PDB file of C-alpha atoms in Angstrom:
ATOM      1  CA  UNK K   1     -12.505   9.520 -14.529  1.00  0.00           C
ATOM      2  CA  UNK K   2      -9.379   9.732 -12.427  1.00  0.00           C
ATOM      3  CA  UNK K   3      -8.787   8.003  -9.122  1.00  0.00           C
ATOM      4  CA  UNK K   4      -5.838   8.557  -6.790  1.00  0.00           C
ATOM      5  CA  UNK K   5      -4.877   5.866  -4.287  1.00  0.00           C
ATOM      6  CA  UNK K   6      -2.255   6.593  -1.610  1.00  0.00           C
ATOM      7  CA  UNK K   7      -0.225   3.565  -0.492  1.00  0.00           C
ATOM      8  CA  UNK K   8       1.750   3.409   2.762  1.00  0.00           C
ATOM      9  CA  UNK K   9       3.558   0.554   4.472  1.00  0.00           C
ATOM     10  CA  UNK K  10       5.780  -0.213   7.421  1.00  0.00           C
ATOM     11  CA  UNK K  11       5.158   2.765   9.703  1.00  0.00           C
ATOM     12  CA  UNK K  12       6.128   0.633  12.747  1.00  0.00           C
ATOM     13  CA  UNK K  13       4.389   2.600  15.477  1.00  0.00           C
ATOM     14  CA  UNK K  14       5.275   6.038  14.120  1.00  0.00           C
ATOM     15  CA  UNK K  15       2.007   7.964  13.898  1.00  0.00           C
ATOM     16  CA  UNK K  16       3.265  11.385  12.785  1.00  0.00           C
ATOM     17  CA  UNK K  17       4.633  10.397   9.325  1.00  0.00           C
ATOM     18  CA  UNK K  18       1.362   8.602   8.524  1.00  0.00           C
ATOM     19  CA  UNK K  19      -0.622  11.601   9.742  1.00  0.00           C
ATOM     20  CA  UNK K  20       1.406  13.961   7.520  1.00  0.00           C
ATOM     21  CA  UNK K  21       0.805  11.801   4.436  1.00  0.00           C
ATOM     22  CA  UNK K  22      -2.937  11.597   5.111  1.00  0.00           C
ATOM     23  CA  UNK K  23      -3.141  15.361   5.716  1.00  0.00           C
ATOM     24  CA  UNK K  24      -1.332  16.054   2.453  1.00  0.00           C
ATOM     25  CA  UNK K  25      -3.594  13.829   0.332  1.00  0.00           C
ATOM     26  CA  UNK K  26      -6.953  13.682   2.112  1.00  0.00           C
ATOM     27  CA  UNK K  27      -8.642  15.971  -0.415  1.00  0.00           C
ATOM     28  CA  UNK K  28      -7.652  14.153  -3.621  1.00  0.00           C
ATOM     29  CA  UNK K  29      -7.288  10.506  -2.565  1.00  0.00           C
ATOM     30  CA  UNK K  30     -10.214   8.203  -3.222  1.00  0.00           C
ATOM     31  CA  UNK K  31      -8.707   5.861  -0.613  1.00  0.00           C
ATOM     32  CA  UNK K  32      -5.633   5.047   1.449  1.00  0.00           C
ATOM     33  CA  UNK K  33      -4.089   1.581   1.660  1.00  0.00           C
ATOM     34  CA  UNK K  34      -1.739   0.571   4.477  1.00  0.00           C
ATOM     35  CA  UNK K  35       0.229  -2.582   3.750  1.00  0.00           C
ATOM     36  CA  UNK K  36       0.975  -3.649   7.302  1.00  0.00           C
ATOM     37  CA  UNK K  37       3.333  -3.166  10.221  1.00  0.00           C
ATOM     38  CA  UNK K  38       1.452  -0.162  11.522  1.00  0.00           C
ATOM     39  CA  UNK K  39      -1.910  -1.385  12.765  1.00  0.00           C
ATOM     40  CA  UNK K  40      -2.010   0.857  15.861  1.00  0.00           C
ATOM     41  CA  UNK K  41      -1.392   4.076  13.960  1.00  0.00           C
ATOM     42  CA  UNK K  42      -3.866   2.984  11.270  1.00  0.00           C
ATOM     43  CA  UNK K  43      -6.531   2.599  13.965  1.00  0.00           C
ATOM     44  CA  UNK K  44      -5.669   6.082  15.264  1.00  0.00           C
ATOM     45  CA  UNK K  45      -5.936   7.588  11.756  1.00  0.00           C
ATOM     46  CA  UNK K  46      -9.301   5.907  11.180  1.00  0.00           C
ATOM     47  CA  UNK K  47     -10.610   7.352  14.445  1.00  0.00           C
ATOM     48  CA  UNK K  48      -9.384  10.836  13.448  1.00  0.00           C
ATOM     49  CA  UNK K  49     -10.719  10.611   9.884  1.00  0.00           C
ATOM     50  CA  UNK K  50     -13.805   8.371   9.909  1.00  0.00           C
ATOM     51  CA  UNK K  51     -14.933   9.888   6.598  1.00  0.00           C
ATOM     52  CA  UNK K  52     -11.874   8.596   4.686  1.00  0.00           C
ATOM     53  CA  UNK K  53     -11.758   5.243   2.944  1.00  0.00           C
ATOM     54  CA  UNK K  54      -8.813   3.574   4.667  1.00  0.00           C
ATOM     55  CA  UNK K  55      -8.008  -0.104   4.123  1.00  0.00           C
ATOM     56  CA  UNK K  56      -5.245  -2.143   5.711  1.00  0.00           C
ATOM     57  CA  UNK K  57      -3.806  -5.606   6.150  1.00  0.00           C
ATOM     58  CA  UNK K  58      -1.754  -6.816   9.114  1.00  0.00           C
ATOM     59  CA  UNK K  59       1.984  -7.242   8.841  1.00  0.00           C
ATOM     60  CA  UNK K  60       4.321  -9.681  10.535  1.00  0.00           C
ATOM     61  CA  UNK K  61       4.965  -7.145  13.341  1.00  0.00           C
ATOM     62  CA  UNK K  62       1.262  -6.383  13.967  1.00  0.00           C
ATOM     63  CA  UNK K  63       0.997  -8.847  16.834  1.00  0.00           C
ATOM     64  CA  UNK K  64      -2.586  -9.811  17.628  1.00  0.00           C
ATOM     65  CA  UNK K  65      -4.035  -7.865  14.691  1.00  0.00           C
ATOM     66  CA  UNK K  66      -7.130  -9.331  13.105  1.00  0.00           C
ATOM     67  CA  UNK K  67      -8.091  -9.324   9.463  1.00  0.00           C
ATOM     68  CA  UNK K  68      -7.180 -11.037   6.234  1.00  0.00           C
ATOM     69  CA  UNK K  69      -3.530 -11.170   5.211  1.00  0.00           C
ATOM     70  CA  UNK K  70      -4.470 -10.283   1.651  1.00  0.00           C
ATOM     71  CA  UNK K  71      -7.315  -8.121   0.373  1.00  0.00           C
ATOM     72  CA  UNK K  72      -8.673  -6.972  -2.958  1.00  0.00           C
ATOM     73  CA  UNK K  73     -10.587  -3.833  -3.799  1.00  0.00           C
ATOM     74  CA  UNK K  74     -11.855  -2.417  -7.066  1.00  0.00           C
ATOM     75  CA  UNK K  75     -11.204   1.233  -7.901  1.00  0.00           C
ATOM     76  CA  UNK K  76     -12.797   2.367 -11.120  1.00  0.00           C
ATOM     77  CA  UNK K  77     -12.535  -0.741 -13.253  1.00  0.00           C
ATOM     78  CA  UNK K  78      -9.185  -1.883 -11.814  1.00  0.00           C
ATOM     79  CA  UNK K  79      -8.674  -4.550  -9.170  1.00  0.00           C
ATOM     80  CA  UNK K  80      -5.960  -3.988  -6.579  1.00  0.00           C
ATOM     81  CA  UNK K  81      -4.623  -6.924  -4.558  1.00  0.00           C
ATOM     82  CA  UNK K  82      -2.699  -5.827  -1.475  1.00  0.00           C
ATOM     83  CA  UNK K  83      -0.796  -7.650   1.252  1.00  0.00           C
ATOM     84  CA  UNK K  84       2.106  -7.089   3.596  1.00  0.00           C
ATOM     85  CA  UNK K  85       4.098  -9.642   1.653  1.00  0.00           C
ATOM     86  CA  UNK K  86       5.684 -11.881   4.277  1.00  0.00           C
ATOM     87  CA  UNK K  87       3.248 -14.725   3.533  1.00  0.00           C
ATOM     88  CA  UNK K  88       4.305 -14.535  -0.135  1.00  0.00           C
ATOM     89  CA  UNK K  89       8.030 -14.556   0.760  1.00  0.00           C
ATOM     90  CA  UNK K  90       8.632 -11.261  -1.088  1.00  0.00           C
ATOM     91  CA  UNK K  91      12.136 -10.919   0.359  1.00  0.00           C
ATOM     92  CA  UNK K  92      13.066 -13.849  -1.901  1.00  0.00           C
ATOM     93  CA  UNK K  93      11.284 -12.682  -5.050  1.00  0.00           C
ATOM     94  CA  UNK K  94       7.857 -11.773  -6.349  1.00  0.00           C
ATOM     95  CA  UNK K  95       6.847 -15.025  -8.066  1.00  0.00           C
ATOM     96  CA  UNK K  96       4.250 -16.064  -5.439  1.00  0.00           C
ATOM     97  CA  UNK K  97       2.770 -12.571  -5.202  1.00  0.00           C
ATOM     98  CA  UNK K  98       2.456 -12.328  -8.993  1.00  0.00           C
ATOM     99  CA  UNK K  99       0.806 -15.743  -9.168  1.00  0.00           C
ATOM    100  CA  UNK K 100      -1.703 -14.777  -6.466  1.00  0.00           C
ATOM    101  CA  UNK K 101      -2.502 -11.483  -8.202  1.00  0.00           C
ATOM    102  CA  UNK K 102      -2.980 -13.152 -11.570  1.00  0.00           C
ATOM    103  CA  UNK K 103      -5.155 -15.910 -10.087  1.00  0.00           C
ATOM    104  CA  UNK K 104      -7.469 -13.196  -8.744  1.00  0.00           C
ATOM    105  CA  UNK K 105      -7.381 -11.237 -12.037  1.00  0.00           C
ATOM    106  CA  UNK K 106      -5.808  -8.230 -10.319  1.00  0.00           C
ATOM    107  CA  UNK K 107      -4.492  -5.319 -12.350  1.00  0.00           C
ATOM    108  CA  UNK K 108      -2.270  -4.040  -9.535  1.00  0.00           C
ATOM    109  CA  UNK K 109      -0.376  -5.955  -6.810  1.00  0.00           C
ATOM    110  CA  UNK K 110       0.898  -4.091  -3.742  1.00  0.00           C
ATOM    111  CA  UNK K 111       3.217  -5.321  -1.007  1.00  0.00           C
ATOM    112  CA  UNK K 112       5.420  -4.007   1.780  1.00  0.00           C
ATOM    113  CA  UNK K 113       7.640  -5.907   4.253  1.00  0.00           C
ATOM    114  CA  UNK K 114      11.005  -5.249   2.561  1.00  0.00           C
ATOM    115  CA  UNK K 115      11.006  -1.474   3.267  1.00  0.00           C
ATOM    116  CA  UNK K 116      12.389  -1.073  -0.279  1.00  0.00           C
ATOM    117  CA  UNK K 117      10.453   1.077  -2.719  1.00  0.00           C
ATOM    118  CA  UNK K 118       9.862  -0.640  -6.049  1.00  0.00           C
ATOM    119  CA  UNK K 119       7.659  -0.480  -9.129  1.00  0.00           C
ATOM    120  CA  UNK K 120       7.365  -2.879 -12.023  1.00  0.00           C
ATOM    121  CA  UNK K 121       5.096  -3.632 -14.948  1.00  0.00           C
ATOM    122  CA  UNK K 122       5.020  -7.334 -15.826  1.00  0.00           C
ATOM    123  CA  UNK K 123       2.811  -8.540 -18.669  1.00  0.00           C
ATOM    124  CA  UNK K 124      -0.316  -6.607 -17.716  1.00  0.00           C
ATOM    125  CA  UNK K 125       0.319  -6.533 -13.959  1.00  0.00           C
ATOM    126  CA  UNK K 126       1.450  -3.368 -12.168  1.00  0.00           C
ATOM    127  CA  UNK K 127       3.465  -4.050  -9.006  1.00  0.00           C
ATOM    128  CA  UNK K 128       4.428  -1.611  -6.257  1.00  0.00           C
ATOM    129  CA  UNK K 129       6.153  -1.585  -2.915  1.00  0.00           C
ATOM    130  CA  UNK K 130       5.848   1.957  -1.514  1.00  0.00           C
ATOM    131  CA  UNK K 131       8.868   1.534   0.752  1.00  0.00           C
ATOM    132  CA  UNK K 132       8.620   2.937   4.266  1.00  0.00           C
ATOM    133  CA  UNK K 133       8.165   6.508   5.477  1.00  0.00           C
ATOM    134  CA  UNK K 134      10.076   5.719   8.688  1.00  0.00           C
ATOM    135  CA  UNK K 135      12.584   2.888   8.089  1.00  0.00           C
ATOM    136  CA  UNK K 136      13.615   2.867   4.402  1.00  0.00           C
ATOM    137  CA  UNK K 137      16.211   0.331   3.311  1.00  0.00           C
ATOM    138  CA  UNK K 138      17.036   1.406  -0.253  1.00  0.00           C
ATOM    139  CA  UNK K 139      17.025   5.186  -0.267  1.00  0.00           C
ATOM    140  CA  UNK K 140      14.931   8.008   1.138  1.00  0.00           C
ATOM    141  CA  UNK K 141      11.778   7.478   3.175  1.00  0.00           C
ATOM    142  CA  UNK K 142       8.817   7.026   0.825  1.00  0.00           C
ATOM    143  CA  UNK K 143       5.219   6.123   0.100  1.00  0.00           C
ATOM    144  CA  UNK K 144       3.308   5.449  -3.090  1.00  0.00           C
ATOM    145  CA  UNK K 145       0.645   7.045  -5.241  1.00  0.00           C
ATOM    146  CA  UNK K 146      -1.386   5.214  -7.860  1.00  0.00           C
ATOM    147  CA  UNK K 147      -3.305   7.201 -10.435  1.00  0.00           C
ATOM    148  CA  UNK K 148      -5.957   5.233 -12.285  1.00  0.00           C
ATOM    149  CA  UNK K 149      -7.243   7.104 -15.328  1.00  0.00           C
ATOM    150  CA  UNK K 150      -9.098   6.346 -18.538  1.00  0.00           C
ATOM    151  CA  UNK K 151      -5.695   6.382 -20.252  1.00  0.00           C
ATOM    152  CA  UNK K 152      -4.144   3.828 -17.878  1.00  0.00           C
ATOM    153  CA  UNK K 153      -2.382   3.313 -14.575  1.00  0.00           C
ATOM    154  CA  UNK K 154       0.568   5.321 -13.260  1.00  0.00           C
ATOM    155  CA  UNK K 155       2.618   4.225 -10.239  1.00  0.00           C
ATOM    156  CA  UNK K 156       4.688   6.832  -8.405  1.00  0.00           C
ATOM    157  CA  UNK K 157       7.057   6.555  -5.477  1.00  0.00           C
ATOM    158  CA  UNK K 158       7.029   9.769  -3.435  1.00  0.00           C
ATOM    159  CA  UNK K 159      10.312  10.427  -1.656  1.00  0.00           C
ATOM    160  CA  UNK K 160      10.088  12.275   1.669  1.00  0.00           C
TER     161      UNK K 160
END
């Protein structure tokens, strides 16, 4: 089996870039994950595409948003922990995020907040920050794709 997960973060009120990403991947993605700071446009996407599996967490700029700050889902046999990242202080390192992911036996940890795209493999844990499709801080605008296959996990940063 192969599963594709599309990961977006930090859209900050900009609906059109999120819409374009969803349109591009709606046929092959098993789900979409939004890592915060874009709750309004996420709600708009969900209303436009009620048939899609779309999961999100609030970010530090999603004032008044409800929901857990960290979530876990299982895709295939892999557990994905995802959060915006501010509550794990990701701007100062990934130690707390990695500890949380390992304590929940996650295979993949996702975070946003920094607007910097990043991937890492650390002793059995895959880590990704998809960057931002609207306000990147370390290169081109971006989002992420995770492919989960029988052969393993592949993390990709897609530059816009």
